Amino acid sequence: MSGTQCPESISTKLQRIAALAQRRPDEGLTTLAHHIDVAWLEEAFRRTRKDGAPGVDGQNAEEYAENLEVNLESLLARFRSGRYRAPSVRRVHLPKGDGTTRAIAIPTLEDKILQRAVAMVLTEVYEQDFLPCSFGFRPGRSALQASEVLNEYAMKRGGGWVLEVDIQGFFDNLDHGHLRSFLDQRVRDGVLRRVIGKWLNAGVMEGGEVHRPTGGTPQGGVISPLLANIYLHVVLDEWFENEVKPRLGGRAELVRYADDFVILLARESDARRVLDVLPKRLGKYGLTLHPEKTRLVPFFRPKGRRKDRGGFGDGDDPPRPGTFTFLGFTHYWGKSRKGNWIPKRKTSKKSFAKGLRAISHWLRDHRHWPLDEQHLGLTRALKGHYGYFGITGNADLIVTFRHRVYRRWFYWLNRRSHRGKMPWERYARLSKRYPLPPAVVVHSVYRRVAKSTT
């Protein structure tokens, strides 16, 4: 590191910010920006992806790193003096599985570095405030953990009523005025607030024209997930924990990953009360529930589940269990190896199709690459798929996914030339030379239990 501080000092400063936030839980902190210096920006640069698409200025990480210390000193001076101007973000549209597109904003590299530096400060403050129900874009937490925790709740309580919720266009409709008032409660440092305001008001370049949004925080910005968490922490998490749960007649649990969340409730009457009041609560802060993607699902343990469910579910004859989807998994009830009913998860049809489509598009675009490079790309993609969807009970679908990829590779190899189709026997020989990684249950409950007993 070319700055005057070593990485350990960054860690010490992070701990100091966290301790300050812990000591003053109900106050707005006014002295935070001074922690950001050249060494801090160097660490932010280290944590920033170097292979991302360039922003409106076209600058890449390799060019910026040629004069890294000089560039960071200039960035720091502009940040502290208020002369930093947030550049417009470049907007691109990525296709979604339902035929629509998702707008993604691409900041410049320098903007990413400064956003990362500010996010490092804010994360230490808000990690002292965020509740256990929140899993999205937080240190040491993940989407897979959120899905596992939800499954554990259902297992312990015998299921319940699941409120599956979708907020329509959350990142586009986040209200700047409300966000500023939420930030006022914890962060009153003038330097930080000034640059956050500039990011919120930064232009969006699309089709050669720059537009100035009046609301929202663009997906793709480094700071956006944290601002979204701050927003929903106040609008949803605290409200549900402090105002809703004490008024319910039975148990209830909220699990949220960014703007995706579900609520598991013991009683149908409670579930319908929450479903009635939730749109009003979100509407107060400029948010709307998707009418077709928000639904109430009975999710009870099948058969003989009246006395052994330990708190969730009411009535003598709970309805037949349905299924619901959360963070790429379909949750359903199935039999364990011992023949007991347990909540299970499998790759949702949408996620399966989306993953396969992405690999097929990659093969189409890279069909003329050498075989060893194609093999390397497919290996990485499959290992990434196993790393998320490779859970206990989902082995059949990850095996099927690998088989479909195997077939797709054969299809696109046949399209790389006009010399006739490749015989299947030749492809079989090639696949032995370039074998795809076998489907692996990465997150095995049985291995975890075996390790804990040794």
CSV table of C-alpha atoms in Angstrom, one decimal:
chain,number,residue,atom,x,y,z
A,1,MET,CA,0.0,0.0,0.0
A,2,SER,CA,1.5,3.3,-1.1
A,3,GLY,CA,-0.3,5.4,1.5
A,4,THR,CA,1.0,6.2,5.0
A,5,GLN,CA,-1.2,3.6,6.8
A,6,CYS,CA,-1.2,-0.2,6.8
A,7,PRO,CA,-4.3,-2.4,6.3
A,8,GLU,CA,-4.5,-3.0,10.0
A,9,SER,CA,-5.1,0.7,10.6
A,10,ILE,CA,-8.1,0.6,8.3
A,11,SER,CA,-9.5,-2.2,10.4
A,12,THR,CA,-8.9,-0.3,13.6
A,13,LYS,CA,-10.7,2.8,12.2
A,14,LEU,CA,-13.6,0.6,11.1
A,15,GLN,CA,-13.8,-0.7,14.7
A,16,ARG,CA,-13.7,2.8,16.1
A,17,ILE,CA,-16.6,3.9,13.9
A,18,ALA,CA,-18.6,0.9,15.0
A,19,ALA,CA,-17.8,1.6,18.7
A,20,LEU,CA,-18.9,5.2,18.3
A,21,ALA,CA,-22.2,4.1,16.7
A,22,GLN,CA,-22.8,1.6,19.5
A,23,ARG,CA,-22.1,4.2,22.2
A,24,ARG,CA,-24.5,6.7,20.6
A,25,PRO,CA,-27.4,4.6,19.3
A,26,ASP,CA,-30.0,7.3,19.2
A,27,GLU,CA,-27.8,10.2,17.9
A,28,GLY,CA,-26.9,11.6,14.5
A,29,LEU,CA,-23.1,11.3,14.1
A,30,THR,CA,-21.3,14.4,12.9
A,31,THR,CA,-17.7,13.4,12.7
A,32,LEU,CA,-17.2,10.6,10.2
A,33,ALA,CA,-15.7,11.9,7.0
A,34,HIS,CA,-12.3,12.5,8.6
A,35,HIS,CA,-11.7,8.8,8.6
A,36,ILE,CA,-11.5,8.8,4.8
A,37,ASP,CA,-7.9,9.5,3.7
A,38,VAL,CA,-5.7,8.3,0.9
A,39,ALA,CA,-5.1,4.9,2.6
A,40,TRP,CA,-8.9,4.5,3.0
A,41,LEU,CA,-9.4,5.2,-0.7
A,42,GLU,CA,-6.7,2.7,-1.6
A,43,GLU,CA,-8.6,0.1,0.4
A,44,ALA,CA,-11.8,1.2,-1.4
A,45,PHE,CA,-10.0,0.8,-4.7
A,46,ARG,CA,-8.8,-2.7,-3.7
A,47,ARG,CA,-12.4,-3.7,-2.9
A,48,THR,CA,-13.8,-2.3,-6.2
A,49,ARG,CA,-14.3,-4.7,-9.1
A,50,LYS,CA,-11.7,-4.1,-11.8
A,51,ASP,CA,-13.4,-5.9,-14.6
A,52,GLY,CA,-16.7,-4.0,-14.6
A,53,ALA,CA,-18.0,-2.1,-17.6
A,54,PRO,CA,-16.7,1.5,-17.8
A,55,GLY,CA,-18.8,4.5,-17.0
A,56,VAL,CA,-19.5,7.5,-19.2
A,57,ASP,CA,-15.8,8.6,-19.1
A,58,GLY,CA,-14.6,5.2,-20.5
A,59,GLN,CA,-11.9,4.9,-17.9
A,60,ASN,CA,-10.8,1.4,-16.7
A,61,ALA,CA,-9.0,0.3,-13.6
A,62,GLU,CA,-5.7,-0.4,-15.3
A,63,GLU,CA,-5.5,3.2,-16.6
A,64,TYR,CA,-6.5,4.6,-13.2
A,65,ALA,CA,-4.0,2.5,-11.4
A,66,GLU,CA,-1.1,3.9,-13.4
A,67,ASN,CA,-1.1,7.0,-11.3
A,68,LEU,CA,-3.1,5.6,-8.4
A,69,GLU,CA,-1.8,7.7,-5.5
A,70,VAL,CA,-2.0,11.0,-7.4
A,71,ASN,CA,-5.5,10.2,-8.6
A,72,LEU,CA,-6.6,9.3,-5.1
A,73,GLU,CA,-5.1,12.4,-3.6
A,74,SER,CA,-7.0,14.5,-6.1
A,75,LEU,CA,-10.2,12.6,-5.4
A,76,LEU,CA,-9.8,13.1,-1.7
A,77,ALA,CA,-9.2,16.8,-2.0
A,78,ARG,CA,-12.3,17.2,-4.1
A,79,PHE,CA,-14.4,15.1,-1.7
A,80,ARG,CA,-13.3,17.0,1.4
A,81,SER,CA,-13.7,20.5,-0.2
A,82,GLY,CA,-17.1,19.8,-1.7
A,83,ARG,CA,-15.7,20.2,-5.3
A,84,TYR,CA,-16.4,16.6,-6.2
A,85,ARG,CA,-19.0,16.4,-9.0
A,86,ALA,CA,-20.9,13.2,-9.2
A,87,PRO,CA,-20.7,12.2,-12.9
A,88,SER,CA,-23.8,10.8,-14.7
A,89,VAL,CA,-24.3,7.1,-14.6
A,90,ARG,CA,-24.5,5.1,-17.9
A,91,ARG,CA,-27.8,3.2,-18.0
A,92,VAL,CA,-28.1,-0.2,-19.7
A,93,HIS,CA,-31.1,-2.5,-19.9
A,94,LEU,CA,-30.7,-6.2,-19.0
A,95,PRO,CA,-33.4,-8.7,-20.1
A,96,LYS,CA,-35.5,-10.4,-17.4
A,97,GLY,CA,-37.1,-13.8,-17.5
A,98,ASP,CA,-40.6,-12.3,-18.0
A,99,GLY,CA,-39.7,-10.5,-21.2
A,100,THR,CA,-39.2,-7.1,-19.5
A,101,THR,CA,-35.8,-5.5,-18.8
A,102,ARG,CA,-34.0,-4.3,-15.7
A,103,ALA,CA,-32.3,-0.9,-15.8
A,104,ILE,CA,-28.8,-1.0,-14.5
A,105,ALA,CA,-26.7,2.1,-13.9
A,106,ILE,CA,-22.9,2.0,-14.4
A,107,PRO,CA,-21.0,4.6,-12.5
A,108,THR,CA,-17.5,5.7,-13.5
A,109,LEU,CA,-14.6,3.9,-11.8
A,110,GLU,CA,-13.7,6.9,-9.7
A,111,ASP,CA,-17.3,7.3,-8.6
A,112,LYS,CA,-17.3,3.6,-7.6
A,113,ILE,CA,-14.2,4.1,-5.5
A,114,LEU,CA,-15.6,7.0,-3.6
A,115,GLN,CA,-19.0,5.3,-3.2
A,116,ARG,CA,-17.2,2.3,-1.8
A,117,ALA,CA,-15.2,4.5,0.6
A,118,VAL,CA,-18.4,6.2,1.9
A,119,ALA,CA,-20.2,2.8,2.1
A,120,MET,CA,-17.4,1.4,4.3
A,121,VAL,CA,-18.1,4.2,6.8
A,122,LEU,CA,-21.8,4.0,6.7
A,123,THR,CA,-21.8,0.2,6.9
A,124,GLU,CA,-20.0,0.3,10.3
A,125,VAL,CA,-22.6,2.8,11.6
A,126,TYR,CA,-25.7,1.0,10.4
A,127,GLU,CA,-24.5,-2.5,11.2
A,128,GLN,CA,-25.1,-1.5,14.8
A,129,ASP,CA,-28.8,-0.7,13.9
A,130,PHE,CA,-29.9,-3.2,11.3
A,131,LEU,CA,-32.1,-6.1,12.6
A,132,PRO,CA,-31.4,-9.8,12.3
A,133,CYS,CA,-34.3,-10.2,9.8
A,134,SER,CA,-32.2,-8.3,7.1
A,135,PHE,CA,-29.7,-10.3,5.0
A,136,GLY,CA,-29.1,-8.3,1.8
A,137,PHE,CA,-25.7,-6.7,1.1
A,138,ARG,CA,-24.5,-7.0,4.6
A,139,PRO,CA,-21.1,-8.3,5.8
A,140,GLY,CA,-21.2,-12.0,6.6
A,141,ARG,CA,-24.8,-12.4,5.3
A,142,SER,CA,-26.1,-13.8,2.1
A,143,ALA,CA,-29.2,-14.7,0.1
A,144,LEU,CA,-28.6,-18.4,0.8
A,145,GLN,CA,-28.6,-17.7,4.6
A,146,ALA,CA,-31.9,-15.8,4.3
A,147,SER,CA,-33.4,-18.8,2.5
A,148,GLU,CA,-32.0,-21.2,5.1
A,149,VAL,CA,-33.3,-19.1,8.1
A,150,LEU,CA,-36.8,-19.0,6.5
A,151,ASN,CA,-36.7,-22.8,6.1
A,152,GLU,CA,-35.6,-23.2,9.8
A,153,TYR,CA,-38.5,-21.1,10.9
A,154,ALA,CA,-41.0,-23.2,9.0
A,155,MET,CA,-39.3,-26.4,10.3
A,156,LYS,CA,-39.5,-25.3,14.0
A,157,ARG,CA,-43.0,-24.0,13.8
A,158,GLY,CA,-44.6,-26.6,11.5
A,159,GLY,CA,-45.2,-23.9,8.8
A,160,GLY,CA,-47.8,-21.2,8.8
A,161,TRP,CA,-49.2,-18.6,6.5
A,162,VAL,CA,-46.6,-17.2,4.2
A,163,LEU,CA,-47.1,-13.6,2.9
A,164,GLU,CA,-45.0,-13.5,-0.3
A,165,VAL,CA,-44.4,-9.9,-1.2
A,166,ASP,CA,-43.1,-8.0,-4.2
A,167,ILE,CA,-42.5,-4.3,-4.1
A,168,GLN,CA,-43.1,-2.8,-7.6
A,169,GLY,CA,-40.1,-0.8,-8.9
A,170,PHE,CA,-38.5,-0.3,-5.5
A,171,PHE,CA,-35.2,1.2,-6.6
A,172,ASP,CA,-37.0,3.5,-9.1
A,173,ASN,CA,-39.5,4.8,-6.5
A,174,LEU,CA,-37.3,5.3,-3.4
A,175,ASP,CA,-38.3,8.8,-2.1
A,176,HIS,CA,-35.3,11.1,-1.7
A,177,GLY,CA,-37.0,13.2,0.9
A,178,HIS,CA,-37.8,10.3,3.2
A,179,LEU,CA,-34.3,8.9,2.7
A,180,ARG,CA,-32.8,12.2,3.8
A,181,SER,CA,-34.9,12.2,6.9
A,182,PHE,CA,-33.9,8.6,7.7
A,183,LEU,CA,-30.2,9.6,7.2
A,184,ASP,CA,-30.7,12.6,9.6
A,185,GLN,CA,-31.4,10.2,12.4
A,186,ARG,CA,-27.9,8.7,12.3
A,187,VAL,CA,-25.5,10.5,9.8
A,188,ARG,CA,-25.2,14.3,10.0
A,189,ASP,CA,-21.7,14.6,8.8
A,190,GLY,CA,-21.8,17.5,6.3
A,191,VAL,CA,-19.2,16.1,4.0
A,192,LEU,CA,-20.8,12.7,3.7
A,193,ARG,CA,-24.3,14.1,3.4
A,194,ARG,CA,-23.2,16.5,0.6
A,195,VAL,CA,-21.7,13.7,-1.6
A,196,ILE,CA,-24.7,11.4,-1.0
A,197,GLY,CA,-27.0,14.2,-2.1
A,198,LYS,CA,-24.9,14.6,-5.3
A,199,TRP,CA,-25.2,10.9,-6.0
A,200,LEU,CA,-29.0,10.9,-5.5
A,201,ASN,CA,-29.2,13.8,-8.0
A,202,ALA,CA,-26.7,12.6,-10.5
A,203,GLY,CA,-27.8,12.4,-14.1
A,204,VAL,CA,-28.6,9.2,-16.0
A,205,MET,CA,-27.2,9.0,-19.5
A,206,GLU,CA,-29.2,6.9,-21.9
A,207,GLY,CA,-29.3,7.2,-25.7
A,208,GLY,CA,-26.8,10.1,-25.6
A,209,GLU,CA,-29.1,12.2,-23.4
A,210,VAL,CA,-28.8,13.0,-19.7
A,211,HIS,CA,-31.9,12.9,-17.5
A,212,ARG,CA,-32.2,14.1,-13.9
A,213,PRO,CA,-34.2,11.7,-11.7
A,214,THR,CA,-36.4,13.1,-9.0
A,215,GLY,CA,-36.5,9.8,-7.0
A,216,GLY,CA,-35.0,6.4,-6.8
A,217,THR,CA,-31.4,5.2,-6.4
A,218,PRO,CA,-30.0,3.5,-9.5
A,219,GLN,CA,-29.3,-0.3,-9.3
A,220,GLY,CA,-25.6,-0.9,-10.1
A,221,GLY,CA,-24.3,1.9,-7.9
A,222,VAL,CA,-22.0,0.7,-5.0
A,223,ILE,CA,-23.9,2.9,-2.5
A,224,SER,CA,-27.4,2.0,-3.7
A,225,PRO,CA,-27.9,-1.3,-1.9
A,226,LEU,CA,-26.9,0.3,1.4
A,227,LEU,CA,-29.2,3.2,0.9
A,228,ALA,CA,-32.0,0.8,0.1
A,229,ASN,CA,-31.3,-1.1,3.3
A,230,ILE,CA,-31.4,2.1,5.3
A,231,TYR,CA,-34.8,2.9,3.7
A,232,LEU,CA,-36.4,-0.4,4.3
A,233,HIS,CA,-34.9,-0.7,7.8
A,234,VAL,CA,-37.1,2.2,8.9
A,235,VAL,CA,-40.1,1.6,6.6
A,236,LEU,CA,-40.4,-2.1,7.1
A,237,ASP,CA,-38.0,-3.8,9.6
A,238,GLU,CA,-38.4,-1.5,12.6
A,239,TRP,CA,-42.1,-1.0,11.9
A,240,PHE,CA,-42.8,-4.8,11.8
A,241,GLU,CA,-40.6,-5.5,14.8
A,242,ASN,CA,-41.8,-2.7,17.1
A,243,GLU,CA,-45.4,-2.0,16.0
A,244,VAL,CA,-46.8,-5.0,14.1
A,245,LYS,CA,-45.5,-8.1,16.0
A,246,PRO,CA,-46.7,-6.9,19.5
A,247,ARG,CA,-50.2,-6.5,18.1
A,248,LEU,CA,-50.5,-10.0,16.6
A,249,GLY,CA,-52.2,-12.9,18.3
A,250,GLY,CA,-49.6,-15.4,17.2
A,251,ARG,CA,-46.0,-15.7,16.2
A,252,ALA,CA,-44.6,-13.9,13.1
A,253,GLU,CA,-41.2,-13.7,11.4
A,254,LEU,CA,-40.0,-11.4,8.7
A,255,VAL,CA,-37.0,-12.4,6.4
A,256,ARG,CA,-35.8,-9.7,4.0
A,257,TYR,CA,-33.0,-9.7,1.4
A,258,ALA,CA,-32.8,-6.1,-0.1
A,259,ASP,CA,-36.4,-5.5,-1.4
A,260,ASP,CA,-37.4,-9.1,-1.5
A,261,PHE,CA,-39.1,-10.3,1.7
A,262,VAL,CA,-41.6,-12.8,3.0
A,263,ILE,CA,-43.4,-13.0,6.3
A,264,LEU,CA,-44.3,-16.3,8.0
A,265,LEU,CA,-47.3,-16.0,10.4
A,266,ALA,CA,-49.0,-18.4,12.8
A,267,ARG,CA,-52.6,-17.3,12.2
A,268,GLU,CA,-54.6,-16.6,9.1
A,269,SER,CA,-56.3,-13.7,10.9
A,270,ASP,CA,-52.9,-12.1,11.6
A,271,ALA,CA,-51.8,-12.7,8.0
A,272,ARG,CA,-54.8,-11.0,6.6
A,273,ARG,CA,-54.4,-8.0,9.0
A,274,VAL,CA,-50.8,-7.6,7.9
A,275,LEU,CA,-51.8,-8.0,4.2
A,276,ASP,CA,-54.4,-5.2,4.7
A,277,VAL,CA,-52.1,-2.8,6.5
A,278,LEU,CA,-48.8,-3.4,4.5
A,279,PRO,CA,-49.8,-1.5,1.4
A,280,LYS,CA,-50.8,1.5,3.5
A,281,ARG,CA,-47.5,1.5,5.3
A,282,LEU,CA,-45.4,1.2,2.1
A,283,GLY,CA,-47.7,3.7,0.3
A,284,LYS,CA,-46.9,6.3,3.0
A,285,TYR,CA,-43.3,6.2,1.8
A,286,GLY,CA,-44.0,6.1,-2.0
A,287,LEU,CA,-43.9,2.3,-2.5
A,288,THR,CA,-46.4,0.0,-4.0
A,289,LEU,CA,-47.0,-3.7,-3.8
A,290,HIS,CA,-47.2,-5.7,-7.1
A,291,PRO,CA,-50.8,-6.8,-7.2
A,292,GLU,CA,-50.1,-10.1,-9.1
A,293,LYS,CA,-46.9,-11.1,-7.3
A,294,THR,CA,-48.0,-10.4,-3.7
A,295,ARG,CA,-50.0,-13.3,-2.3
A,296,LEU,CA,-50.9,-15.3,0.8
A,297,VAL,CA,-49.9,-18.9,0.8
A,298,PRO,CA,-50.9,-21.6,3.4
A,299,PHE,CA,-47.7,-23.5,4.2
A,300,PHE,CA,-48.4,-26.0,6.9
A,301,ARG,CA,-46.8,-29.4,7.6
A,302,PRO,CA,-49.1,-32.0,5.9
A,303,LYS,CA,-51.1,-34.5,8.0
A,304,GLY,CA,-51.1,-34.7,11.7
A,305,ARG,CA,-49.7,-31.2,12.2
A,306,ARG,CA,-52.2,-29.9,14.8
A,307,LYS,CA,-50.3,-30.6,18.0
A,308,ASP,CA,-46.7,-31.0,17.0
A,309,ARG,CA,-46.0,-27.7,15.3
A,310,GLY,CA,-44.9,-25.7,18.3
A,311,GLY,CA,-46.5,-22.3,17.7
A,312,PHE,CA,-47.3,-21.8,14.0
A,313,GLY,CA,-50.7,-22.6,12.5
A,314,ASP,CA,-54.1,-22.5,14.0
A,315,GLY,CA,-57.4,-24.3,13.6
A,316,ASP,CA,-58.2,-28.0,13.7
A,317,ASP,CA,-57.9,-28.6,10.0
A,318,PRO,CA,-55.1,-26.5,8.4
A,319,PRO,CA,-55.4,-26.1,4.6
A,320,ARG,CA,-53.4,-28.2,2.2
A,321,PRO,CA,-49.9,-26.7,1.9
A,322,GLY,CA,-49.0,-24.6,-1.1
A,323,THR,CA,-45.6,-23.6,-2.4
A,324,PHE,CA,-43.9,-20.2,-2.6
A,325,THR,CA,-40.7,-18.8,-4.2
A,326,PHE,CA,-38.0,-16.8,-2.4
A,327,LEU,CA,-34.6,-15.8,-3.7
A,328,GLY,CA,-34.5,-18.4,-6.5
A,329,PHE,CA,-35.8,-21.4,-4.5
A,330,THR,CA,-39.3,-22.9,-4.5
A,331,HIS,CA,-40.2,-23.8,-0.9
A,332,TYR,CA,-42.4,-26.9,-0.4
A,333,TRP,CA,-43.1,-29.8,2.0
A,334,GLY,CA,-41.5,-33.1,1.3
A,335,LYS,CA,-40.4,-36.3,3.1
A,336,SER,CA,-37.1,-36.7,4.9
A,337,ARG,CA,-35.0,-39.8,4.7
A,338,LYS,CA,-36.7,-41.0,7.9
A,339,GLY,CA,-40.1,-40.4,6.4
A,340,ASN,CA,-41.0,-37.2,8.3
A,341,TRP,CA,-42.5,-34.1,6.7
A,342,ILE,CA,-40.0,-31.3,6.4
A,343,PRO,CA,-39.8,-28.0,4.5
A,344,LYS,CA,-37.6,-28.4,1.4
A,345,ARG,CA,-36.1,-26.1,-1.3
A,346,LYS,CA,-35.5,-26.7,-4.9
A,347,THR,CA,-34.4,-24.4,-7.8
A,348,SER,CA,-37.4,-22.5,-9.0
A,349,LYS,CA,-38.5,-23.0,-12.6
A,350,LYS,CA,-37.7,-19.3,-13.3
A,351,SER,CA,-34.2,-19.5,-11.9
A,352,PHE,CA,-33.5,-22.8,-13.7
A,353,ALA,CA,-34.6,-21.3,-17.0
A,354,LYS,CA,-32.7,-18.1,-16.4
A,355,GLY,CA,-29.5,-19.8,-15.6
A,356,LEU,CA,-29.7,-22.1,-18.5
A,357,ARG,CA,-30.6,-19.2,-20.8
A,358,ALA,CA,-27.6,-17.2,-19.6
A,359,ILE,CA,-25.2,-20.1,-20.4
A,360,SER,CA,-26.8,-20.7,-23.7
A,361,HIS,CA,-26.3,-17.0,-24.7
A,362,TRP,CA,-22.7,-17.2,-23.5
A,363,LEU,CA,-22.1,-20.3,-25.7
A,364,ARG,CA,-23.7,-18.6,-28.7
A,365,ASP,CA,-21.5,-15.5,-28.2
A,366,HIS,CA,-18.3,-17.5,-27.7
A,367,ARG,CA,-18.9,-20.5,-29.9
A,368,HIS,CA,-15.7,-19.7,-31.9
A,369,TRP,CA,-13.5,-19.7,-28.9
A,370,PRO,CA,-11.0,-22.5,-28.4
A,371,LEU,CA,-12.4,-25.5,-26.6
A,372,ASP,CA,-10.2,-25.1,-23.6
A,373,GLU,CA,-11.4,-21.5,-23.1
A,374,GLN,CA,-15.0,-22.5,-23.5
A,375,HIS,CA,-14.5,-25.3,-21.0
A,376,LEU,CA,-13.0,-22.9,-18.5
A,377,GLY,CA,-16.0,-20.5,-18.9
A,378,LEU,CA,-18.6,-23.4,-18.5
A,379,THR,CA,-16.7,-24.8,-15.5
A,380,ARG,CA,-16.9,-21.4,-13.7
A,381,ALA,CA,-20.5,-21.0,-14.5
A,382,LEU,CA,-21.5,-24.5,-13.3
A,383,LYS,CA,-19.4,-24.1,-10.1
A,384,GLY,CA,-21.2,-20.8,-9.5
A,385,HIS,CA,-24.5,-22.5,-9.9
A,386,TYR,CA,-23.6,-25.4,-7.6
A,387,GLY,CA,-22.3,-22.8,-5.1
A,388,TYR,CA,-25.8,-21.4,-4.7
A,389,PHE,CA,-28.2,-24.1,-5.6
A,390,GLY,CA,-26.2,-27.0,-4.5
A,391,ILE,CA,-28.2,-27.6,-1.3
A,392,THR,CA,-29.5,-30.8,0.4
A,393,GLY,CA,-32.6,-32.0,-1.3
A,394,ASN,CA,-31.8,-30.2,-4.6
A,395,ALA,CA,-29.4,-32.7,-6.1
A,396,ASP,CA,-31.7,-33.9,-8.9
A,397,LEU,CA,-32.1,-30.4,-10.3
A,398,ILE,CA,-28.5,-29.5,-10.2
A,399,VAL,CA,-27.7,-32.8,-12.0
A,400,THR,CA,-30.4,-32.0,-14.6
A,401,PHE,CA,-29.0,-28.5,-15.0
A,402,ARG,CA,-25.5,-29.9,-15.7
A,403,HIS,CA,-27.0,-32.3,-18.2
A,404,ARG,CA,-28.8,-29.5,-20.0
A,405,VAL,CA,-25.6,-27.5,-20.2
A,406,TYR,CA,-23.8,-30.5,-21.6
A,407,ARG,CA,-26.5,-30.7,-24.3
A,408,ARG,CA,-26.3,-26.9,-25.0
A,409,TRP,CA,-22.5,-27.1,-25.5
A,410,PHE,CA,-23.0,-29.9,-28.1
A,411,TYR,CA,-25.6,-27.8,-29.9
A,412,TRP,CA,-23.4,-24.7,-30.1
A,413,LEU,CA,-20.3,-26.6,-31.1
A,414,ASN,CA,-22.3,-27.8,-34.1
A,415,ARG,CA,-23.1,-24.3,-35.0
A,416,ARG,CA,-19.5,-23.1,-35.1
A,417,SER,CA,-18.8,-24.2,-38.7
A,418,HIS,CA,-20.6,-25.3,-41.9
A,419,ARG,CA,-18.7,-28.5,-42.3
A,420,GLY,CA,-21.5,-30.7,-41.2
A,421,LYS,CA,-22.7,-31.8,-37.8
A,422,MET,CA,-20.4,-33.2,-35.2
A,423,PRO,CA,-21.2,-36.9,-34.5
A,424,TRP,CA,-22.4,-37.5,-31.0
A,425,GLU,CA,-19.6,-40.0,-30.5
A,426,ARG,CA,-17.0,-37.4,-31.3
A,427,TYR,CA,-18.6,-35.0,-28.8
A,428,ALA,CA,-18.6,-37.8,-26.2
A,429,ARG,CA,-14.8,-38.2,-26.7
A,430,LEU,CA,-14.3,-34.4,-26.5
A,431,SER,CA,-16.3,-34.2,-23.3
A,432,LYS,CA,-13.9,-36.8,-21.7
A,433,ARG,CA,-11.0,-34.6,-22.6
A,434,TYR,CA,-12.9,-31.5,-21.4
A,435,PRO,CA,-15.1,-32.8,-18.6
A,436,LEU,CA,-17.7,-30.5,-17.0
A,437,PRO,CA,-17.5,-30.4,-13.2
A,438,PRO,CA,-19.8,-33.0,-11.6
A,439,ALA,CA,-22.9,-31.7,-9.8
A,440,VAL,CA,-22.0,-31.3,-6.2
A,441,VAL,CA,-24.2,-30.6,-3.2
A,442,VAL,CA,-22.0,-27.9,-1.8
A,443,HIS,CA,-24.1,-27.0,1.2
A,444,SER,CA,-24.8,-30.5,2.6
A,445,VAL,CA,-26.7,-30.7,5.9
A,446,TYR,CA,-25.3,-34.2,6.4
A,447,ARG,CA,-21.7,-33.1,6.0
A,448,ARG,CA,-22.3,-30.2,8.4
A,449,VAL,CA,-23.7,-32.5,11.0
A,450,ALA,CA,-20.8,-35.0,10.5
A,451,LYS,CA,-18.3,-32.2,11.0
A,452,SER,CA,-20.0,-30.9,14.2
A,453,THR,CA,-19.8,-34.4,15.7
A,454,THR,CA,-16.1,-34.9,15.1
